[in-house]
Tab-separated table of C-alpha atoms and ligand atoms in Angstrom:
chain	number	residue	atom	x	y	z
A	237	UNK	CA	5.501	25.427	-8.343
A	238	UNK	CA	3.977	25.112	-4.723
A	239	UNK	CA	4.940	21.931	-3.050
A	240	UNK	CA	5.221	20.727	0.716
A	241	UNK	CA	9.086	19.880	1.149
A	242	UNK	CA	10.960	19.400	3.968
A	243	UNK	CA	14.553	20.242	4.483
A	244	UNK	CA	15.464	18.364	7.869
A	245	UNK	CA	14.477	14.993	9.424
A	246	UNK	CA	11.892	14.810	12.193
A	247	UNK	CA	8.099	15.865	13.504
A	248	UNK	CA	5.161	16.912	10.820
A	249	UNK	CA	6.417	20.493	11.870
A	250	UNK	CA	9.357	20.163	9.278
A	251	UNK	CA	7.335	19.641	6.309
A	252	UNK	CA	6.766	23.451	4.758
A	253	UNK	CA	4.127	24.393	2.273
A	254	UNK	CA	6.670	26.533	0.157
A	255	UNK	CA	7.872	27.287	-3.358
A	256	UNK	CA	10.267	24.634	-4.953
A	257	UNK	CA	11.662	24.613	-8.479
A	258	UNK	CA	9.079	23.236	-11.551
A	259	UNK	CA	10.774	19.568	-12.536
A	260	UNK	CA	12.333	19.606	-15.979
A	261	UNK	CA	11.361	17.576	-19.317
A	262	UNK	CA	13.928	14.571	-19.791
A	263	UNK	CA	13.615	12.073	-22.863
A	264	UNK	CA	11.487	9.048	-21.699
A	265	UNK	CA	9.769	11.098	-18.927
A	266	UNK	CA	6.593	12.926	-18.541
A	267	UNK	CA	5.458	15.938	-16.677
A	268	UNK	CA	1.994	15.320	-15.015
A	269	UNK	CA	-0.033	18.137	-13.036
A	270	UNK	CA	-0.729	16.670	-9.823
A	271	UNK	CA	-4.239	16.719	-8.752
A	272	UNK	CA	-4.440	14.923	-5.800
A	273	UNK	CA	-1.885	12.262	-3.691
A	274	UNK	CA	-2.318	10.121	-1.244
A	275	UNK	CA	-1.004	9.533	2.205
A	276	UNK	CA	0.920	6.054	2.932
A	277	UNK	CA	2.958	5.222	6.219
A	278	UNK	CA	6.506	5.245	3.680
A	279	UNK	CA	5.879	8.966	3.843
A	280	UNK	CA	5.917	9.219	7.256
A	281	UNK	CA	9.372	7.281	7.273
A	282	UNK	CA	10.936	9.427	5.414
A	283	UNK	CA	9.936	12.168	6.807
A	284	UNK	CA	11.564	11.098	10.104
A	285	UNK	CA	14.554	9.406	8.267
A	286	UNK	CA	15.456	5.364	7.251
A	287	UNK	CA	18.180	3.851	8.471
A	288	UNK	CA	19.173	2.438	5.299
A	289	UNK	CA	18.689	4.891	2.402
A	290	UNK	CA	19.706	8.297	2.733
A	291	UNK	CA	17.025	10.789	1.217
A	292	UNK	CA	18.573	13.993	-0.889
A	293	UNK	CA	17.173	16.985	0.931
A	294	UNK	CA	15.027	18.954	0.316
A	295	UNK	CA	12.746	16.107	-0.226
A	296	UNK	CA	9.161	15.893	-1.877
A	297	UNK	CA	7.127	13.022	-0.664
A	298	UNK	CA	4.137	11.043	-2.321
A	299	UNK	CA	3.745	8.007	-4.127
A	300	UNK	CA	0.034	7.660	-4.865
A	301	UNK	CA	-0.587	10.276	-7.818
A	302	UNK	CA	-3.280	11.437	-9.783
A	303	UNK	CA	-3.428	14.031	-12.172
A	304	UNK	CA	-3.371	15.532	-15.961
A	305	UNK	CA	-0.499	15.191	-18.218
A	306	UNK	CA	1.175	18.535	-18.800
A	307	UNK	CA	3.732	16.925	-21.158
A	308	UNK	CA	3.231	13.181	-22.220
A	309	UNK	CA	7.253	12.497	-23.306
A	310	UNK	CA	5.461	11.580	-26.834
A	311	UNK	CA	3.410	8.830	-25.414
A	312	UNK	CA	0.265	10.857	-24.299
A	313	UNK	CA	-1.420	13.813	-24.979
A	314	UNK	CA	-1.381	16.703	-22.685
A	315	UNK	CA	-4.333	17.103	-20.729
A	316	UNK	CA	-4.989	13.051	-20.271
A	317	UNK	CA	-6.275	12.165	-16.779
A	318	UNK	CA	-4.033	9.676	-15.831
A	319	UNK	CA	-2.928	7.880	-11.929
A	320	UNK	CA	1.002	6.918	-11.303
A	321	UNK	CA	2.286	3.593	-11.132
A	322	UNK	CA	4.365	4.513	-8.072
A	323	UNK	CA	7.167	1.479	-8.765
A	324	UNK	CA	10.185	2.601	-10.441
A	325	UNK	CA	12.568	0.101	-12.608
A	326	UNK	CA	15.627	0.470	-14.206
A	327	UNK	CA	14.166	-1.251	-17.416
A	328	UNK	CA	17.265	-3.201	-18.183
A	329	UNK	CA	18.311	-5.371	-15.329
A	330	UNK	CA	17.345	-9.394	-15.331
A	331	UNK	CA	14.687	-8.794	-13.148
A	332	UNK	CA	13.007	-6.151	-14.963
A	333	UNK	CA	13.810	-8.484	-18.030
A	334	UNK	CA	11.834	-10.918	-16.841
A	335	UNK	CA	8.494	-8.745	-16.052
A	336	UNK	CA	9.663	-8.714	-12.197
A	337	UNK	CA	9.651	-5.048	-11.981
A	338	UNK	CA	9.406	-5.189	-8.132
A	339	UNK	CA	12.816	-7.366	-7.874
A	340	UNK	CA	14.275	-4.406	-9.823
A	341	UNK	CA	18.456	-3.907	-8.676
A	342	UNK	CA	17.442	-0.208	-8.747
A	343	UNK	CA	14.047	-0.524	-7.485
A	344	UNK	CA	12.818	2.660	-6.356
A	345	UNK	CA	9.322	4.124	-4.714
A	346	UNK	CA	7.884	7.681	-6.655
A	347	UNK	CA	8.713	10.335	-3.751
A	348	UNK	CA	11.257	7.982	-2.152
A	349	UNK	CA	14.723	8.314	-3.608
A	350	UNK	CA	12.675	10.805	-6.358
A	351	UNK	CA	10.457	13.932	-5.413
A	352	UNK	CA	7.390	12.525	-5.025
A	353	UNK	CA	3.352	14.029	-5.575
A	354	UNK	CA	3.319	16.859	-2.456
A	355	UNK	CA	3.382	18.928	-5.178
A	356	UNK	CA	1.973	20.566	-8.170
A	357	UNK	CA	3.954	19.215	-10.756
A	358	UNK	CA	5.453	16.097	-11.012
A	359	UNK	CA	8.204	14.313	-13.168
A	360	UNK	CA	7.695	10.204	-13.782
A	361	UNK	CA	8.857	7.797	-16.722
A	362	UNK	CA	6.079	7.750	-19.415
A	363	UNK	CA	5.714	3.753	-19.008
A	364	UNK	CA	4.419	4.863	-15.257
A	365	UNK	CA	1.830	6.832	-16.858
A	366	UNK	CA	-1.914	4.421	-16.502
A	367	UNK	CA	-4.968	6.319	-18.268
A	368	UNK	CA	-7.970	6.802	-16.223
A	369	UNK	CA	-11.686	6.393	-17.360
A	370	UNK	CA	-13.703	9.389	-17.264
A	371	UNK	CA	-15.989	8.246	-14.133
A	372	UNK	CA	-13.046	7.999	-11.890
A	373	UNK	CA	-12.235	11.341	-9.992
A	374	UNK	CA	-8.600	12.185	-8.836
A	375	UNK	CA	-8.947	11.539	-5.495
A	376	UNK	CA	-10.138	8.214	-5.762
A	377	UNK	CA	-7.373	7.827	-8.221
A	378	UNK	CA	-4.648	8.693	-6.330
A	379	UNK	CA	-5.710	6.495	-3.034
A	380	UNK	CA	-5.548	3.442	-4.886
A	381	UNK	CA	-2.598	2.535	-6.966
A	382	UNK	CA	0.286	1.581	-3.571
A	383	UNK	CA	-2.100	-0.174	-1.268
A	384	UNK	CA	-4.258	-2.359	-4.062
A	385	UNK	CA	-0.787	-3.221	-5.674
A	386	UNK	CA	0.438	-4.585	-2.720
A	387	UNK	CA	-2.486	-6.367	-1.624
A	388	UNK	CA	-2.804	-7.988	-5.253
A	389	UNK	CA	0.939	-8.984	-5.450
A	390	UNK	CA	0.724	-10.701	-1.732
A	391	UNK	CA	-2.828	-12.329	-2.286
A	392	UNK	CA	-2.966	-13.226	-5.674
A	393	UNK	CA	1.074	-13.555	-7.006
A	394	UNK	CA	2.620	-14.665	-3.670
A	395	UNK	CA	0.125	-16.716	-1.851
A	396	UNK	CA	-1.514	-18.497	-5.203
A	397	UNK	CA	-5.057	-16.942	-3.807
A	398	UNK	CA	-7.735	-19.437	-4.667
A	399	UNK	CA	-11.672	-19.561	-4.788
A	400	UNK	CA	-12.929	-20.717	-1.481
A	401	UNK	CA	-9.577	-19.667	0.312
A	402	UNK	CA	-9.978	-18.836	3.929
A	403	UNK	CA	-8.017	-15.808	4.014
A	404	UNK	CA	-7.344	-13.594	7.300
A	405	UNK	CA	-6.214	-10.484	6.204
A	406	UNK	CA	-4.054	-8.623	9.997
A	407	UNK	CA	-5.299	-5.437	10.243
A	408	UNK	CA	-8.086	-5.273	7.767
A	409	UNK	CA	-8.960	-1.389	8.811
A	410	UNK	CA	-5.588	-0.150	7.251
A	411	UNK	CA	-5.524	0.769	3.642
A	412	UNK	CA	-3.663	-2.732	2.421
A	413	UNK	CA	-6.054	-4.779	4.755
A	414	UNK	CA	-9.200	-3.313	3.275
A	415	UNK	CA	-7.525	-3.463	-0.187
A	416	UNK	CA	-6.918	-7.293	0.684
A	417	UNK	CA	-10.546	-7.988	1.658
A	418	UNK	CA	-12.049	-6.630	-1.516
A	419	UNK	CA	-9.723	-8.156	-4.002
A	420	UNK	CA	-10.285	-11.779	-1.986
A	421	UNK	CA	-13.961	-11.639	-1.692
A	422	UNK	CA	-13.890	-10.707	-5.240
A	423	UNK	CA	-11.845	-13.680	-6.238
A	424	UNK	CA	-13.912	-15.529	-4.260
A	425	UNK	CA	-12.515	-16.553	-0.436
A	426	UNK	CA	-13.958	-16.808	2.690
A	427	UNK	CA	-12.309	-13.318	4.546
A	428	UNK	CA	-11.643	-12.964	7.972
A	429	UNK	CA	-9.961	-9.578	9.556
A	430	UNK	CA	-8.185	-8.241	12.283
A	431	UNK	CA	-8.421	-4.689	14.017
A	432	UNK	CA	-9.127	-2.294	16.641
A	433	UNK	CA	-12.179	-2.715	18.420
A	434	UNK	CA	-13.373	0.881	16.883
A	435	UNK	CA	-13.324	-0.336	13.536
A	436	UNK	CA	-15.344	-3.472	13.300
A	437	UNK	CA	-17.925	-2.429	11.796
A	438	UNK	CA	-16.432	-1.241	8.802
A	439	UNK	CA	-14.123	-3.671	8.300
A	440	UNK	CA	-17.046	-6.307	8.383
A	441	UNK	CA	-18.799	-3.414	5.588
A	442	UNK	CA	-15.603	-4.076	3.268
A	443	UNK	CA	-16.246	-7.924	3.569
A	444	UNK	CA	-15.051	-9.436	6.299
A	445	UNK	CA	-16.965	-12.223	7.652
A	446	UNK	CA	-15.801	-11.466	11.221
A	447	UNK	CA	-13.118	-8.709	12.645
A	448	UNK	CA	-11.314	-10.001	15.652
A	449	UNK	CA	-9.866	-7.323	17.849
A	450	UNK	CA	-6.055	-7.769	17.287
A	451	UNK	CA	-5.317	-6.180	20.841
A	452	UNK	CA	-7.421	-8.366	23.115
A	453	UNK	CA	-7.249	-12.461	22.837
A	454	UNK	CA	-5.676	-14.903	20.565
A	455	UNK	CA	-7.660	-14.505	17.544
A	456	UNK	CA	-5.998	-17.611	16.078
A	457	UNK	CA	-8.166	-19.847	18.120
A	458	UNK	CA	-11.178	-17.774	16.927
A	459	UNK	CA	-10.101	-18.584	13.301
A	460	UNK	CA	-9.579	-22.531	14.456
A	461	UNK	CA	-13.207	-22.516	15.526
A	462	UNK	CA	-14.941	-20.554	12.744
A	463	UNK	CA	-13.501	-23.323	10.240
A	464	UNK	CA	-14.057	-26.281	11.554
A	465	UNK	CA	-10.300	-26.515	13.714
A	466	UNK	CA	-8.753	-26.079	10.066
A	467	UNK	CA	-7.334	-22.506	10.088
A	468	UNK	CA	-6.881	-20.258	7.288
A	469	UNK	CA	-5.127	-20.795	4.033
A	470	UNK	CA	-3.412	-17.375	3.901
A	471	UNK	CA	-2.904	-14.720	6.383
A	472	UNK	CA	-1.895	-11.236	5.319
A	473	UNK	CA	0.346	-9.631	7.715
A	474	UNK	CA	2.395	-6.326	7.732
A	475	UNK	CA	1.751	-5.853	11.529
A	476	UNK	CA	5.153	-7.744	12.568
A	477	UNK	CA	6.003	-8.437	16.328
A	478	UNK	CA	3.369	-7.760	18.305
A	479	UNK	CA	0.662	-10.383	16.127
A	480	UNK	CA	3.615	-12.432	14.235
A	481	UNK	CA	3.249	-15.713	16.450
A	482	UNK	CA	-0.806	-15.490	16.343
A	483	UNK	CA	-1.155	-15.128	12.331
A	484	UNK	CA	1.288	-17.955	12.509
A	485	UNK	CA	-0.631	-20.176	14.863
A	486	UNK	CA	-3.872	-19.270	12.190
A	487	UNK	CA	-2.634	-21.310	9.719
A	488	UNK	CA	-3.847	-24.171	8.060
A	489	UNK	CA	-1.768	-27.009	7.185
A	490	UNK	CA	-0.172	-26.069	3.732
A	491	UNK	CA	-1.097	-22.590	4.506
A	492	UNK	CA	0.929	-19.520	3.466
A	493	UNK	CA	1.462	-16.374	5.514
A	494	UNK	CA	2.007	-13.253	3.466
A	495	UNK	CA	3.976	-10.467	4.958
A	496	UNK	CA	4.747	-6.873	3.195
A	497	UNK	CA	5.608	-4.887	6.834
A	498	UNK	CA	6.580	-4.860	10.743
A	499	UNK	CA	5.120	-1.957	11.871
A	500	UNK	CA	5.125	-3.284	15.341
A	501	UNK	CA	8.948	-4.302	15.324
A	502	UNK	CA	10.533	-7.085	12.753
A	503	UNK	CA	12.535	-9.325	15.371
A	504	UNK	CA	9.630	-12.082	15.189
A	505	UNK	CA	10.371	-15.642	16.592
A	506	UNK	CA	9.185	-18.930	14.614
A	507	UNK	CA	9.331	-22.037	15.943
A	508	UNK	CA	10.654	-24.503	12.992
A	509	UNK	CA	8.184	-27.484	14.273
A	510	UNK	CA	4.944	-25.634	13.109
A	511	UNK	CA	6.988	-24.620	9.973
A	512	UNK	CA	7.690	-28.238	8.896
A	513	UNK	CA	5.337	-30.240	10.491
A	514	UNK	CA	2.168	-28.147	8.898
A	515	UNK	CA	4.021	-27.551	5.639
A	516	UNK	CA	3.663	-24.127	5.549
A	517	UNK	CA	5.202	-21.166	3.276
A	518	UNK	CA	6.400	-17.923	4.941
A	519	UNK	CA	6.550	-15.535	1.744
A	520	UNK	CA	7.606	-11.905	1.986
A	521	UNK	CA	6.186	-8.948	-0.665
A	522	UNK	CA	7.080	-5.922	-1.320
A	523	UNK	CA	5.088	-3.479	-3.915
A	524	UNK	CA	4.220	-4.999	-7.243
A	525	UNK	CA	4.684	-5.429	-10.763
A	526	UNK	CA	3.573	-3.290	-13.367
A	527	UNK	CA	0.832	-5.886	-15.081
A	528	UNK	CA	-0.361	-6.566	-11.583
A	529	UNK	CA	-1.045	-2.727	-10.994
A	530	UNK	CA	-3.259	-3.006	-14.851
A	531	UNK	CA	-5.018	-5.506	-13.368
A	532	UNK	CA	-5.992	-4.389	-10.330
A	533	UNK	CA	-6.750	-0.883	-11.948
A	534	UNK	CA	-9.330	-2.929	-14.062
A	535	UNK	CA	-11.665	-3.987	-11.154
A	536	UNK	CA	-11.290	-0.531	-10.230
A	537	UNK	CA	-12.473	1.003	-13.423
A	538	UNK	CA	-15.464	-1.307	-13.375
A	539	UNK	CA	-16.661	-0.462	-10.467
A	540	UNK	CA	-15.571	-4.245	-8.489
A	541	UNK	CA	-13.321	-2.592	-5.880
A	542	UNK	CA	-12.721	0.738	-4.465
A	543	UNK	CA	-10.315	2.598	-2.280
A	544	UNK	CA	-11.561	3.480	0.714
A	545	UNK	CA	-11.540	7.537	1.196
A	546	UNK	CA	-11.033	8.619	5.005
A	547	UNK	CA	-10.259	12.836	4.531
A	548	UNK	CA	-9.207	14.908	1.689
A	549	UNK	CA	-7.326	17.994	2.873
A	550	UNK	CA	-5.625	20.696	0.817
A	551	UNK	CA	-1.755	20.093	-0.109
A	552	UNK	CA	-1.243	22.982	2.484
A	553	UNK	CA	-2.784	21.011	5.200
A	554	UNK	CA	-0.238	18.001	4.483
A	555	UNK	CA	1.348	18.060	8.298
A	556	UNK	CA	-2.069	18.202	9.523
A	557	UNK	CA	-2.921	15.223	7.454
A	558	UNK	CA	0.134	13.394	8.495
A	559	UNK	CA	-0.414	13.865	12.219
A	560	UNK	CA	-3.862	11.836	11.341
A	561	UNK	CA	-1.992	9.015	9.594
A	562	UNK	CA	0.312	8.785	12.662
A	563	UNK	CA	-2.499	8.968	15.469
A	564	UNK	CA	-3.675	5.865	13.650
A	565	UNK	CA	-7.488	7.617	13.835
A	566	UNK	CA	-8.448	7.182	10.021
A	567	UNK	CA	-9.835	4.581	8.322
A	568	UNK	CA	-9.097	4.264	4.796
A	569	UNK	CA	-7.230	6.825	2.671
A	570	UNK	CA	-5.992	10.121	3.857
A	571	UNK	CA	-5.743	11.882	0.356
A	572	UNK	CA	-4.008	15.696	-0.068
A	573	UNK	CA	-6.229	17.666	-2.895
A	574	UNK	CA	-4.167	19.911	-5.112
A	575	UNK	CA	-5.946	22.996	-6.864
B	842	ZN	ZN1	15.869	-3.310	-13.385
């Protein structure tokens, strides 16, 4: 099969558009014919290298799939349309036990530890296999399963979302943010955003009440004054560092910050007395569980909430695509088409 590998750590210029071997049938897996995969920042990590897991090389990237099944493992019929649950479990561990897929001993991300969708073919469990309804194309399949999974495991699992929530979601113009503006307006909240200047207006299109610009002022007095000196109930952040003490200072009493990233650095400070004194919950996320991805995919499939598409390229043009994602330009889902 053709697939975009790369064989050393570093720039997009080490990912090669090159022949790689076709995965093989295993019991309790399925092969699926990748038709499109989407871009998320993980990728870009491993492509440089993590500090913590070590990556077999040559490595495959991609963890938002869509495609056909080429051989079900038993439990679908070749040819189904079908997107990836990109969370991997071990099945057997107390965690996974218990329906907490995501707290998983082996947890794994598809195209982490695995070879992921930068390819034509690709090899998953069956159980990661979710059907697709005929309206939904591939692309639009394949951009939502990482981002709306993480946004519904913060917002609605983590944080206890309720209706009439004021909810600030940090950086509402990257693909979680605008995933956790839909899913809260849907459910009802009062959504407020951060994010470059450049895209306000879109991020207000998504749902956003108001989009404060996250590099100029202190955008947690802006939320103070918009409700009534309250503050917000839950603030989504994956930003880190550079807007930690702000999404903080946005809270509410009782309120509960939400945090699934650092991307600015991860050595935030916290001072204890707003911690106890306001009562409030500092919860961390990370992906999702199964059920939650099924019920996310349902607002999907009727037409409640949508991924946000910024470029489809070809899987040749993946370095290309990546040097987007990096230059921070897009806004919404950079997805990689495969023919
Ligand atoms: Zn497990």
């Amino acid at each position: 099969m053709k697939a975009v590998r790369f064989h050393e750590h570093g720039g997009p210029e080490v990912l090669r558009y090159e022949e790689a071997p076709d995965p093989v049938a295993a019991p309790g897996r399925a092969i699926v014919r990748v038709r499109a995969c989407a871009l998320n920042h993980l990728d870009l990590w491993e492509r440089r290298g993590l500090d913590r897991v070590k990556l077999p090389l040559p490595h495959i990237s991609g963890s938002d799939v869509a495609g056909e099944v080429v051989d079900g493992g038993g439990g679908f019929a070749a040819g189904q349309r079908v997107m990836l649950q990109p969370g991997l479990r071990c099945g057997a561990c107390a965690a996974c036990r218990r329906g907490h897929d995501n707290q998983c001993v082996q947890f794994d991300v598809l195209g982490l530890r695995s070879d992921g969708g930068y390819a034509e073919l690709v090899s998953v469990p069956v159980e990661n296999l979710i059907p697709i309804p005929a309206g939904i194309d591939f692309i639009t399949a394949a951009a939502f399963p990482l981002t709306f999974l993480t946004a519904w495991h913060m917002l609605i699992t983590r944080a206890g979302l309720q209706r009439d929530d004021v909810v600030l979601v940090l950086a509402g113009g990257s693909g979680v943010g605008q995933a956790a503006i839909q899913l809260a307006r849907h459910f009802g909240a009062r959504v407020f955003a951060t994010c470059a200047a450049s895209k306000a207006d879109r991020t207000r299109a998504l749902g956003a009440e108001h989009a404060f610009d996250h590099y100029a002022g202190d955008f947690s007095k802006e939320v103070r004054r918009l409700t009534e000196g309250r503050g917000a109930d839950i603030v989504i952040e994956h930003v880190g560092e550079a807007t930690w003490d702000r999404s903080v200072r946005s809270l509410a009493t009782g309120g509960r910050l939400v945090t699934c990233g650092a991307t600015t650095g991860h050595a935030a400070a916290l001072d204890l007395r707003h911690l106890f004194a306001r009562q409030l919950a500092l919860l961390g996320s990370y992906m999702g569980r199964f059920d939650e991805l099924k019920s996310a995919a349902a607002l999907l499939f009727d037409g409640r909430v949508a991924p946000v598409i910024d470029e489809v390229l070809p899987l040749s043009g993946a370095a290309e695509a990546q040097r987007r994602l990096e230059d921070k330009e897009q806004f919404g889902k950079i997805v990689l088409r495969v023919d």
